[in-house]
């Protein structure tokens, strides 16, 4: 099980029937690229274009990305101790609805949507567990290796994002810039990957098991 497999399966679920109501009732919010943002108290947000990275506050690590239909601000609503920041590497468009509208659309008048919401929350947890497993490897190379596949998949599914591979890895780990650049340079020199202007273009042959 890896991120690509989980995400591909998630996208097959029939859980988006509520989205038309979000588009009608929600207020559009546009976030500029690379600007940190926090959800406003009293509101839930849904991405309609693009995806946001989730950050720990005060220049903390990037701990993951929002997924389709994810209710941004719901974690903060039910656990006020949770303080997250969000940012997009490209412009992101959101729809904003109040807590009252959220409760009406998902609980009061459409109880069947509780199941859809539960599925979204379950997959949020699964993605988090997958990230934890990915970044708690024995060696730094074992941490970097799956992130190459994750980066390539993200480039394919989120066009318009310009984040380079090295920065993508560094922002999501505690690995040093020097070490990350050295590993990537060695993989490129060994013919394992193709890079262009700091971006990963392709993985050309199976990556080595150890470094």
JSON list of C-alpha atoms in Angstrom, two decimals:
[
{"chain": "A", "resi": 1, "resn": "UNK", "atom": "CA", "xyz": [0.00, 0.00, 0.00]},
{"chain": "A", "resi": 2, "resn": "UNK", "atom": "CA", "xyz": [1.39, 3.40, -0.98]},
{"chain": "A", "resi": 3, "resn": "UNK", "atom": "CA", "xyz": [0.09, 6.93, -1.41]},
{"chain": "A", "resi": 4, "resn": "UNK", "atom": "CA", "xyz": [-0.65, 6.55, -5.12]},
{"chain": "A", "resi": 5, "resn": "UNK", "atom": "CA", "xyz": [-2.71, 3.38, -4.57]},
{"chain": "A", "resi": 6, "resn": "UNK", "atom": "CA", "xyz": [-4.63, 4.86, -1.65]},
{"chain": "A", "resi": 7, "resn": "UNK", "atom": "CA", "xyz": [-5.37, 8.10, -3.49]},
{"chain": "A", "resi": 8, "resn": "UNK", "atom": "CA", "xyz": [-6.41, 6.34, -6.69]},
{"chain": "A", "resi": 9, "resn": "UNK", "atom": "CA", "xyz": [-8.85, 4.18, -4.72]},
{"chain": "A", "resi": 10, "resn": "UNK", "atom": "CA", "xyz": [-10.15, 7.20, -2.78]},
{"chain": "A", "resi": 11, "resn": "UNK", "atom": "CA", "xyz": [-11.03, 8.96, -6.04]},
{"chain": "A", "resi": 12, "resn": "UNK", "atom": "CA", "xyz": [-13.27, 6.05, -7.05]},
{"chain": "A", "resi": 13, "resn": "UNK", "atom": "CA", "xyz": [-15.58, 6.51, -4.04]},
{"chain": "A", "resi": 14, "resn": "UNK", "atom": "CA", "xyz": [-19.02, 7.98, -4.76]},
{"chain": "A", "resi": 15, "resn": "UNK", "atom": "CA", "xyz": [-18.93, 10.58, -1.99]},
{"chain": "A", "resi": 16, "resn": "UNK", "atom": "CA", "xyz": [-19.12, 13.90, -3.84]},
{"chain": "A", "resi": 17, "resn": "UNK", "atom": "CA", "xyz": [-22.89, 14.37, -4.19]},
{"chain": "A", "resi": 18, "resn": "UNK", "atom": "CA", "xyz": [-22.81, 17.15, -1.59]},
{"chain": "A", "resi": 19, "resn": "UNK", "atom": "CA", "xyz": [-20.30, 19.20, -3.55]},
{"chain": "A", "resi": 20, "resn": "UNK", "atom": "CA", "xyz": [-22.92, 20.87, -5.75]},
{"chain": "A", "resi": 21, "resn": "UNK", "atom": "CA", "xyz": [-24.50, 22.36, -2.60]},
{"chain": "A", "resi": 22, "resn": "UNK", "atom": "CA", "xyz": [-21.11, 23.58, -1.43]},
{"chain": "A", "resi": 23, "resn": "UNK", "atom": "CA", "xyz": [-20.59, 25.36, -4.74]},
{"chain": "A", "resi": 24, "resn": "UNK", "atom": "CA", "xyz": [-24.02, 26.99, -4.57]},
{"chain": "A", "resi": 25, "resn": "UNK", "atom": "CA", "xyz": [-24.01, 28.03, -0.93]},
{"chain": "A", "resi": 26, "resn": "UNK", "atom": "CA", "xyz": [-20.34, 28.63, -0.34]},
{"chain": "A", "resi": 27, "resn": "UNK", "atom": "CA", "xyz": [-18.47, 31.90, -0.67]},
{"chain": "A", "resi": 28, "resn": "UNK", "atom": "CA", "xyz": [-15.46, 31.79, -2.98]},
{"chain": "A", "resi": 29, "resn": "UNK", "atom": "CA", "xyz": [-12.04, 32.36, -1.41]},
{"chain": "A", "resi": 30, "resn": "UNK", "atom": "CA", "xyz": [-8.88, 32.58, -3.52]},
{"chain": "A", "resi": 31, "resn": "UNK", "atom": "CA", "xyz": [-5.48, 31.99, -1.89]},
{"chain": "A", "resi": 32, "resn": "UNK", "atom": "CA", "xyz": [-2.33, 33.22, -3.57]},
{"chain": "A", "resi": 33, "resn": "UNK", "atom": "CA", "xyz": [0.54, 30.80, -4.08]},
{"chain": "A", "resi": 34, "resn": "UNK", "atom": "CA", "xyz": [3.06, 30.33, -1.26]},
{"chain": "A", "resi": 35, "resn": "UNK", "atom": "CA", "xyz": [1.11, 32.42, 1.26]},
{"chain": "A", "resi": 36, "resn": "UNK", "atom": "CA", "xyz": [0.41, 30.93, 4.67]},
{"chain": "A", "resi": 37, "resn": "UNK", "atom": "CA", "xyz": [-3.25, 30.89, 5.67]},
{"chain": "A", "resi": 38, "resn": "UNK", "atom": "CA", "xyz": [-5.40, 29.74, 8.58]},
{"chain": "A", "resi": 39, "resn": "UNK", "atom": "CA", "xyz": [-9.14, 28.99, 8.41]},
{"chain": "A", "resi": 40, "resn": "UNK", "atom": "CA", "xyz": [-11.38, 31.61, 9.97]},
{"chain": "A", "resi": 41, "resn": "UNK", "atom": "CA", "xyz": [-13.08, 30.53, 13.17]},
{"chain": "A", "resi": 42, "resn": "UNK", "atom": "CA", "xyz": [-16.69, 29.61, 12.51]},
{"chain": "A", "resi": 43, "resn": "UNK", "atom": "CA", "xyz": [-16.18, 28.38, 8.95]},
{"chain": "A", "resi": 44, "resn": "UNK", "atom": "CA", "xyz": [-15.38, 25.21, 7.02]},
{"chain": "A", "resi": 45, "resn": "UNK", "atom": "CA", "xyz": [-13.61, 25.31, 3.66]},
{"chain": "A", "resi": 46, "resn": "UNK", "atom": "CA", "xyz": [-13.46, 22.98, 0.67]},
{"chain": "A", "resi": 47, "resn": "UNK", "atom": "CA", "xyz": [-10.91, 23.15, -2.15]},
{"chain": "A", "resi": 48, "resn": "UNK", "atom": "CA", "xyz": [-12.51, 23.49, -5.58]},
{"chain": "A", "resi": 49, "resn": "UNK", "atom": "CA", "xyz": [-9.27, 24.08, -7.49]},
{"chain": "A", "resi": 50, "resn": "UNK", "atom": "CA", "xyz": [-5.80, 23.04, -6.33]},
{"chain": "A", "resi": 51, "resn": "UNK", "atom": "CA", "xyz": [-4.61, 21.53, -3.07]},
{"chain": "A", "resi": 52, "resn": "UNK", "atom": "CA", "xyz": [-3.16, 22.87, 0.17]},
{"chain": "A", "resi": 53, "resn": "UNK", "atom": "CA", "xyz": [-0.18, 21.71, 2.19]},
{"chain": "A", "resi": 54, "resn": "UNK", "atom": "CA", "xyz": [-0.82, 21.36, 5.92]},
{"chain": "A", "resi": 55, "resn": "UNK", "atom": "CA", "xyz": [1.88, 22.87, 8.12]},
{"chain": "A", "resi": 56, "resn": "UNK", "atom": "CA", "xyz": [2.66, 22.84, 11.78]},
{"chain": "A", "resi": 57, "resn": "UNK", "atom": "CA", "xyz": [2.65, 26.44, 13.04]},
{"chain": "A", "resi": 58, "resn": "UNK", "atom": "CA", "xyz": [5.70, 28.65, 13.49]},
{"chain": "A", "resi": 59, "resn": "UNK", "atom": "CA", "xyz": [7.58, 27.40, 10.42]},
{"chain": "A", "resi": 60, "resn": "UNK", "atom": "CA", "xyz": [7.05, 23.75, 11.29]},
{"chain": "A", "resi": 61, "resn": "UNK", "atom": "CA", "xyz": [7.22, 20.81, 8.93]},
{"chain": "A", "resi": 62, "resn": "UNK", "atom": "CA", "xyz": [4.82, 20.21, 6.09]},
{"chain": "A", "resi": 63, "resn": "UNK", "atom": "CA", "xyz": [2.84, 17.29, 7.49]},
{"chain": "A", "resi": 64, "resn": "UNK", "atom": "CA", "xyz": [0.65, 16.44, 4.51]},
{"chain": "A", "resi": 65, "resn": "UNK", "atom": "CA", "xyz": [-1.74, 17.73, 1.91]},
{"chain": "A", "resi": 66, "resn": "UNK", "atom": "CA", "xyz": [-5.47, 18.23, 1.77]},
{"chain": "A", "resi": 67, "resn": "UNK", "atom": "CA", "xyz": [-7.40, 15.64, -0.20]},
{"chain": "A", "resi": 68, "resn": "UNK", "atom": "CA", "xyz": [-10.46, 16.06, -2.40]},
{"chain": "A", "resi": 69, "resn": "UNK", "atom": "CA", "xyz": [-13.63, 16.92, -0.44]},
{"chain": "A", "resi": 70, "resn": "UNK", "atom": "CA", "xyz": [-11.65, 17.37, 2.80]},
{"chain": "A", "resi": 71, "resn": "UNK", "atom": "CA", "xyz": [-13.46, 19.79, 5.17]},
{"chain": "A", "resi": 72, "resn": "UNK", "atom": "CA", "xyz": [-10.68, 22.21, 6.07]},
{"chain": "A", "resi": 73, "resn": "UNK", "atom": "CA", "xyz": [-11.24, 23.71, 9.50]},
{"chain": "A", "resi": 74, "resn": "UNK", "atom": "CA", "xyz": [-13.16, 20.72, 10.86]},
{"chain": "A", "resi": 75, "resn": "UNK", "atom": "CA", "xyz": [-10.20, 19.50, 12.90]},
{"chain": "A", "resi": 76, "resn": "UNK", "atom": "CA", "xyz": [-9.82, 22.99, 14.39]},
{"chain": "A", "resi": 77, "resn": "UNK", "atom": "CA", "xyz": [-13.55, 23.16, 15.09]},
{"chain": "A", "resi": 78, "resn": "UNK", "atom": "CA", "xyz": [-13.71, 19.99, 17.16]},
{"chain": "A", "resi": 79, "resn": "UNK", "atom": "CA", "xyz": [-10.24, 20.28, 18.69]},
{"chain": "A", "resi": 80, "resn": "UNK", "atom": "CA", "xyz": [-9.48, 23.96, 19.37]},
{"chain": "A", "resi": 81, "resn": "UNK", "atom": "CA", "xyz": [-6.00, 22.92, 20.56]},
{"chain": "A", "resi": 82, "resn": "UNK", "atom": "CA", "xyz": [-5.18, 21.96, 16.96]},
{"chain": "A", "resi": 83, "resn": "UNK", "atom": "CA", "xyz": [-3.47, 24.87, 15.24]},
{"chain": "A", "resi": 84, "resn": "UNK", "atom": "CA", "xyz": [-2.49, 24.32, 11.63]},
{"chain": "A", "resi": 85, "resn": "UNK", "atom": "CA", "xyz": [-1.34, 26.56, 8.84]},
{"chain": "A", "resi": 86, "resn": "UNK", "atom": "CA", "xyz": [-2.02, 25.94, 5.16]},
{"chain": "A", "resi": 87, "resn": "UNK", "atom": "CA", "xyz": [-0.31, 26.99, 1.95]},
{"chain": "A", "resi": 88, "resn": "UNK", "atom": "CA", "xyz": [-0.45, 26.17, -1.75]},
{"chain": "A", "resi": 89, "resn": "UNK", "atom": "CA", "xyz": [2.45, 26.05, -4.19]},
{"chain": "A", "resi": 90, "resn": "UNK", "atom": "CA", "xyz": [-0.01, 27.37, -6.81]},
{"chain": "A", "resi": 91, "resn": "UNK", "atom": "CA", "xyz": [-3.14, 29.50, -6.52]},
{"chain": "A", "resi": 92, "resn": "UNK", "atom": "CA", "xyz": [-5.92, 27.62, -4.70]},
{"chain": "A", "resi": 93, "resn": "UNK", "atom": "CA", "xyz": [-9.67, 28.27, -4.87]},
{"chain": "A", "resi": 94, "resn": "UNK", "atom": "CA", "xyz": [-11.88, 27.40, -1.90]},
{"chain": "A", "resi": 95, "resn": "UNK", "atom": "CA", "xyz": [-15.55, 27.51, -0.97]},
{"chain": "A", "resi": 96, "resn": "UNK", "atom": "CA", "xyz": [-16.31, 28.77, 2.53]},
{"chain": "A", "resi": 97, "resn": "UNK", "atom": "CA", "xyz": [-19.43, 27.82, 4.51]},
{"chain": "A", "resi": 98, "resn": "UNK", "atom": "CA", "xyz": [-20.43, 28.53, 8.11]},
{"chain": "A", "resi": 99, "resn": "UNK", "atom": "CA", "xyz": [-20.57, 25.87, 10.80]},
{"chain": "A", "resi": 100, "resn": "UNK", "atom": "CA", "xyz": [-24.38, 26.18, 10.73]},
{"chain": "A", "resi": 101, "resn": "UNK", "atom": "CA", "xyz": [-24.50, 25.57, 6.96]},
{"chain": "A", "resi": 102, "resn": "UNK", "atom": "CA", "xyz": [-22.12, 22.64, 7.30]},
{"chain": "A", "resi": 103, "resn": "UNK", "atom": "CA", "xyz": [-24.31, 21.04, 9.97]},
{"chain": "A", "resi": 104, "resn": "UNK", "atom": "CA", "xyz": [-27.43, 21.57, 7.88]},
{"chain": "A", "resi": 105, "resn": "UNK", "atom": "CA", "xyz": [-25.92, 20.11, 4.69]},
{"chain": "A", "resi": 106, "resn": "UNK", "atom": "CA", "xyz": [-24.26, 17.12, 6.35]},
{"chain": "A", "resi": 107, "resn": "UNK", "atom": "CA", "xyz": [-26.35, 16.27, 9.41]},
{"chain": "A", "resi": 108, "resn": "UNK", "atom": "CA", "xyz": [-29.75, 17.92, 9.79]},
{"chain": "A", "resi": 109, "resn": "UNK", "atom": "CA", "xyz": [-31.27, 17.61, 6.31]},
{"chain": "A", "resi": 110, "resn": "UNK", "atom": "CA", "xyz": [-29.03, 15.00, 4.64]},
{"chain": "A", "resi": 111, "resn": "UNK", "atom": "CA", "xyz": [-28.18, 12.33, 7.23]},
{"chain": "A", "resi": 112, "resn": "UNK", "atom": "CA", "xyz": [-26.93, 9.99, 4.48]},
{"chain": "A", "resi": 113, "resn": "UNK", "atom": "CA", "xyz": [-24.05, 12.38, 3.96]},
{"chain": "A", "resi": 114, "resn": "UNK", "atom": "CA", "xyz": [-22.71, 11.50, 7.39]},
{"chain": "A", "resi": 115, "resn": "UNK", "atom": "CA", "xyz": [-21.41, 8.28, 5.83]},
{"chain": "A", "resi": 116, "resn": "UNK", "atom": "CA", "xyz": [-19.69, 10.23, 3.04]},
{"chain": "A", "resi": 117, "resn": "UNK", "atom": "CA", "xyz": [-18.15, 12.55, 5.60]},
{"chain": "A", "resi": 118, "resn": "UNK", "atom": "CA", "xyz": [-17.00, 9.57, 7.67]},
{"chain": "A", "resi": 119, "resn": "UNK", "atom": "CA", "xyz": [-15.30, 8.10, 4.60]},
{"chain": "A", "resi": 120, "resn": "UNK", "atom": "CA", "xyz": [-13.43, 11.34, 3.98]},
{"chain": "A", "resi": 121, "resn": "UNK", "atom": "CA", "xyz": [-12.28, 11.45, 7.60]},
{"chain": "A", "resi": 122, "resn": "UNK", "atom": "CA", "xyz": [-11.22, 7.80, 7.52]},
{"chain": "A", "resi": 123, "resn": "UNK", "atom": "CA", "xyz": [-9.09, 8.40, 4.46]},
{"chain": "A", "resi": 124, "resn": "UNK", "atom": "CA", "xyz": [-7.59, 11.50, 6.06]},
{"chain": "A", "resi": 125, "resn": "UNK", "atom": "CA", "xyz": [-6.45, 9.20, 8.86]},
{"chain": "A", "resi": 126, "resn": "UNK", "atom": "CA", "xyz": [-5.13, 6.57, 6.43]},
{"chain": "A", "resi": 127, "resn": "UNK", "atom": "CA", "xyz": [-3.10, 9.17, 4.54]},
{"chain": "A", "resi": 128, "resn": "UNK", "atom": "CA", "xyz": [-1.68, 10.41, 7.84]},
{"chain": "A", "resi": 129, "resn": "UNK", "atom": "CA", "xyz": [-0.65, 6.88, 8.87]},
{"chain": "A", "resi": 130, "resn": "UNK", "atom": "CA", "xyz": [0.95, 6.36, 5.45]},
{"chain": "A", "resi": 131, "resn": "UNK", "atom": "CA", "xyz": [2.92, 9.59, 5.83]},
{"chain": "A", "resi": 132, "resn": "UNK", "atom": "CA", "xyz": [4.06, 8.60, 9.31]},
{"chain": "A", "resi": 133, "resn": "UNK", "atom": "CA", "xyz": [5.26, 5.25, 8.03]},
{"chain": "A", "resi": 134, "resn": "UNK", "atom": "CA", "xyz": [7.01, 6.86, 5.06]},
{"chain": "A", "resi": 135, "resn": "UNK", "atom": "CA", "xyz": [8.95, 9.34, 7.19]},
{"chain": "A", "resi": 136, "resn": "UNK", "atom": "CA", "xyz": [9.90, 7.08, 10.08]},
{"chain": "A", "resi": 137, "resn": "UNK", "atom": "CA", "xyz": [12.22, 4.85, 8.09]},
{"chain": "A", "resi": 138, "resn": "UNK", "atom": "CA", "xyz": [15.51, 3.47, 9.42]},
{"chain": "A", "resi": 139, "resn": "UNK", "atom": "CA", "xyz": [17.73, 5.52, 7.08]},
{"chain": "A", "resi": 140, "resn": "UNK", "atom": "CA", "xyz": [17.37, 8.92, 5.45]},
{"chain": "A", "resi": 141, "resn": "UNK", "atom": "CA", "xyz": [17.51, 7.33, 2.00]},
{"chain": "A", "resi": 142, "resn": "UNK", "atom": "CA", "xyz": [14.54, 5.11, 2.86]},
{"chain": "A", "resi": 143, "resn": "UNK", "atom": "CA", "xyz": [12.67, 8.30, 3.71]},
{"chain": "A", "resi": 144, "resn": "UNK", "atom": "CA", "xyz": [13.66, 9.99, 0.46]},
{"chain": "A", "resi": 145, "resn": "UNK", "atom": "CA", "xyz": [12.96, 7.03, -1.82]},
{"chain": "A", "resi": 146, "resn": "UNK", "atom": "CA", "xyz": [9.12, 6.87, -1.54]},
{"chain": "A", "resi": 147, "resn": "UNK", "atom": "CA", "xyz": [8.93, 10.65, -1.68]},
{"chain": "A", "resi": 148, "resn": "UNK", "atom": "CA", "xyz": [10.29, 10.55, -5.23]},
{"chain": "A", "resi": 149, "resn": "UNK", "atom": "CA", "xyz": [7.27, 8.50, -6.30]},
{"chain": "A", "resi": 150, "resn": "UNK", "atom": "CA", "xyz": [4.96, 10.76, -4.28]},
{"chain": "A", "resi": 151, "resn": "UNK", "atom": "CA", "xyz": [6.42, 13.87, -5.92]},
{"chain": "A", "resi": 152, "resn": "UNK", "atom": "CA", "xyz": [6.09, 12.43, -9.42]},
{"chain": "A", "resi": 153, "resn": "UNK", "atom": "CA", "xyz": [2.49, 11.40, -8.76]},
{"chain": "A", "resi": 154, "resn": "UNK", "atom": "CA", "xyz": [1.68, 14.86, -7.41]},
{"chain": "A", "resi": 155, "resn": "UNK", "atom": "CA", "xyz": [3.14, 16.50, -10.50]},
{"chain": "A", "resi": 156, "resn": "UNK", "atom": "CA", "xyz": [0.83, 14.36, -12.61]},
{"chain": "A", "resi": 157, "resn": "UNK", "atom": "CA", "xyz": [-2.30, 15.06, -10.56]},
{"chain": "A", "resi": 158, "resn": "UNK", "atom": "CA", "xyz": [-1.74, 18.73, -9.58]},
{"chain": "A", "resi": 159, "resn": "UNK", "atom": "CA", "xyz": [-0.67, 20.60, -12.69]},
{"chain": "A", "resi": 160, "resn": "UNK", "atom": "CA", "xyz": [0.56, 24.15, -12.21]},
{"chain": "A", "resi": 161, "resn": "UNK", "atom": "CA", "xyz": [2.55, 23.51, -9.04]},
{"chain": "A", "resi": 162, "resn": "UNK", "atom": "CA", "xyz": [6.18, 24.61, -9.36]},
{"chain": "A", "resi": 163, "resn": "UNK", "atom": "CA", "xyz": [7.79, 23.22, -6.23]},
{"chain": "A", "resi": 164, "resn": "UNK", "atom": "CA", "xyz": [11.18, 21.63, -6.87]},
{"chain": "A", "resi": 165, "resn": "UNK", "atom": "CA", "xyz": [11.93, 18.10, -5.73]},
{"chain": "A", "resi": 166, "resn": "UNK", "atom": "CA", "xyz": [14.60, 18.97, -3.18]},
{"chain": "A", "resi": 167, "resn": "UNK", "atom": "CA", "xyz": [12.42, 21.59, -1.49]},
{"chain": "A", "resi": 168, "resn": "UNK", "atom": "CA", "xyz": [9.47, 19.18, -1.56]},
{"chain": "A", "resi": 169, "resn": "UNK", "atom": "CA", "xyz": [11.52, 16.67, 0.46]},
{"chain": "A", "resi": 170, "resn": "UNK", "atom": "CA", "xyz": [13.20, 19.17, 2.78]},
{"chain": "A", "resi": 171, "resn": "UNK", "atom": "CA", "xyz": [9.90, 20.85, 3.78]},
{"chain": "A", "resi": 172, "resn": "UNK", "atom": "CA", "xyz": [8.44, 17.48, 4.75]},
{"chain": "A", "resi": 173, "resn": "UNK", "atom": "CA", "xyz": [11.38, 16.00, 6.65]},
{"chain": "A", "resi": 174, "resn": "UNK", "atom": "CA", "xyz": [14.15, 17.01, 9.02]},
{"chain": "A", "resi": 175, "resn": "UNK", "atom": "CA", "xyz": [16.80, 16.05, 6.47]},
{"chain": "A", "resi": 176, "resn": "UNK", "atom": "CA", "xyz": [19.55, 18.53, 5.69]},
{"chain": "A", "resi": 177, "resn": "UNK", "atom": "CA", "xyz": [19.61, 20.36, 2.38]},
{"chain": "A", "resi": 178, "resn": "UNK", "atom": "CA", "xyz": [23.16, 19.12, 1.73]},
{"chain": "A", "resi": 179, "resn": "UNK", "atom": "CA", "xyz": [22.23, 15.47, 2.20]},
{"chain": "A", "resi": 180, "resn": "UNK", "atom": "CA", "xyz": [19.08, 15.68, 0.06]},
{"chain": "A", "resi": 181, "resn": "UNK", "atom": "CA", "xyz": [20.94, 17.35, -2.81]},
{"chain": "A", "resi": 182, "resn": "UNK", "atom": "CA", "xyz": [23.73, 14.77, -2.59]},
{"chain": "A", "resi": 183, "resn": "UNK", "atom": "CA", "xyz": [21.31, 11.83, -2.76]},
{"chain": "A", "resi": 184, "resn": "UNK", "atom": "CA", "xyz": [19.43, 13.34, -5.70]},
{"chain": "A", "resi": 185, "resn": "UNK", "atom": "CA", "xyz": [22.68, 14.14, -7.52]},
{"chain": "A", "resi": 186, "resn": "UNK", "atom": "CA", "xyz": [23.90, 10.56, -7.07]},
{"chain": "A", "resi": 187, "resn": "UNK", "atom": "CA", "xyz": [20.60, 9.10, -8.29]},
{"chain": "A", "resi": 188, "resn": "UNK", "atom": "CA", "xyz": [20.73, 11.36, -11.32]},
{"chain": "A", "resi": 189, "resn": "UNK", "atom": "CA", "xyz": [24.37, 10.46, -12.04]},
{"chain": "A", "resi": 190, "resn": "UNK", "atom": "CA", "xyz": [23.50, 6.76, -11.73]},
{"chain": "A", "resi": 191, "resn": "UNK", "atom": "CA", "xyz": [20.80, 7.06, -14.36]},
{"chain": "A", "resi": 192, "resn": "UNK", "atom": "CA", "xyz": [17.97, 6.34, -11.95]},
{"chain": "A", "resi": 193, "resn": "UNK", "atom": "CA", "xyz": [16.13, 9.66, -12.34]},
{"chain": "A", "resi": 194, "resn": "UNK", "atom": "CA", "xyz": [15.85, 12.52, -14.81]},
{"chain": "A", "resi": 195, "resn": "UNK", "atom": "CA", "xyz": [15.77, 16.05, -13.44]},
{"chain": "A", "resi": 196, "resn": "UNK", "atom": "CA", "xyz": [15.10, 19.32, -15.24]},
{"chain": "A", "resi": 197, "resn": "UNK", "atom": "CA", "xyz": [15.34, 22.73, -13.56]},
{"chain": "A", "resi": 198, "resn": "UNK", "atom": "CA", "xyz": [15.07, 21.16, -10.14]},
{"chain": "A", "resi": 199, "resn": "UNK", "atom": "CA", "xyz": [11.98, 19.11, -10.95]},
{"chain": "A", "resi": 200, "resn": "UNK", "atom": "CA", "xyz": [11.78, 15.34, -11.19]},
{"chain": "A", "resi": 201, "resn": "UNK", "atom": "CA", "xyz": [10.80, 14.45, -14.74]},
{"chain": "A", "resi": 202, "resn": "UNK", "atom": "CA", "xyz": [10.91, 10.65, -14.54]},
{"chain": "A", "resi": 203, "resn": "UNK", "atom": "CA", "xyz": [12.13, 7.63, -12.61]},
{"chain": "A", "resi": 204, "resn": "UNK", "atom": "CA", "xyz": [13.98, 5.71, -15.29]},
{"chain": "A", "resi": 205, "resn": "UNK", "atom": "CA", "xyz": [14.72, 2.42, -13.56]},
{"chain": "A", "resi": 206, "resn": "UNK", "atom": "CA", "xyz": [14.02, 0.79, -10.19]},
{"chain": "A", "resi": 207, "resn": "UNK", "atom": "CA", "xyz": [15.58, 2.80, -7.40]},
{"chain": "A", "resi": 208, "resn": "UNK", "atom": "CA", "xyz": [18.28, 1.02, -5.37]},
{"chain": "A", "resi": 209, "resn": "UNK", "atom": "CA", "xyz": [17.20, -0.55, -2.11]},
{"chain": "A", "resi": 210, "resn": "UNK", "atom": "CA", "xyz": [20.05, 1.06, -0.17]},
{"chain": "A", "resi": 211, "resn": "UNK", "atom": "CA", "xyz": [22.31, 4.08, -0.49]}
]
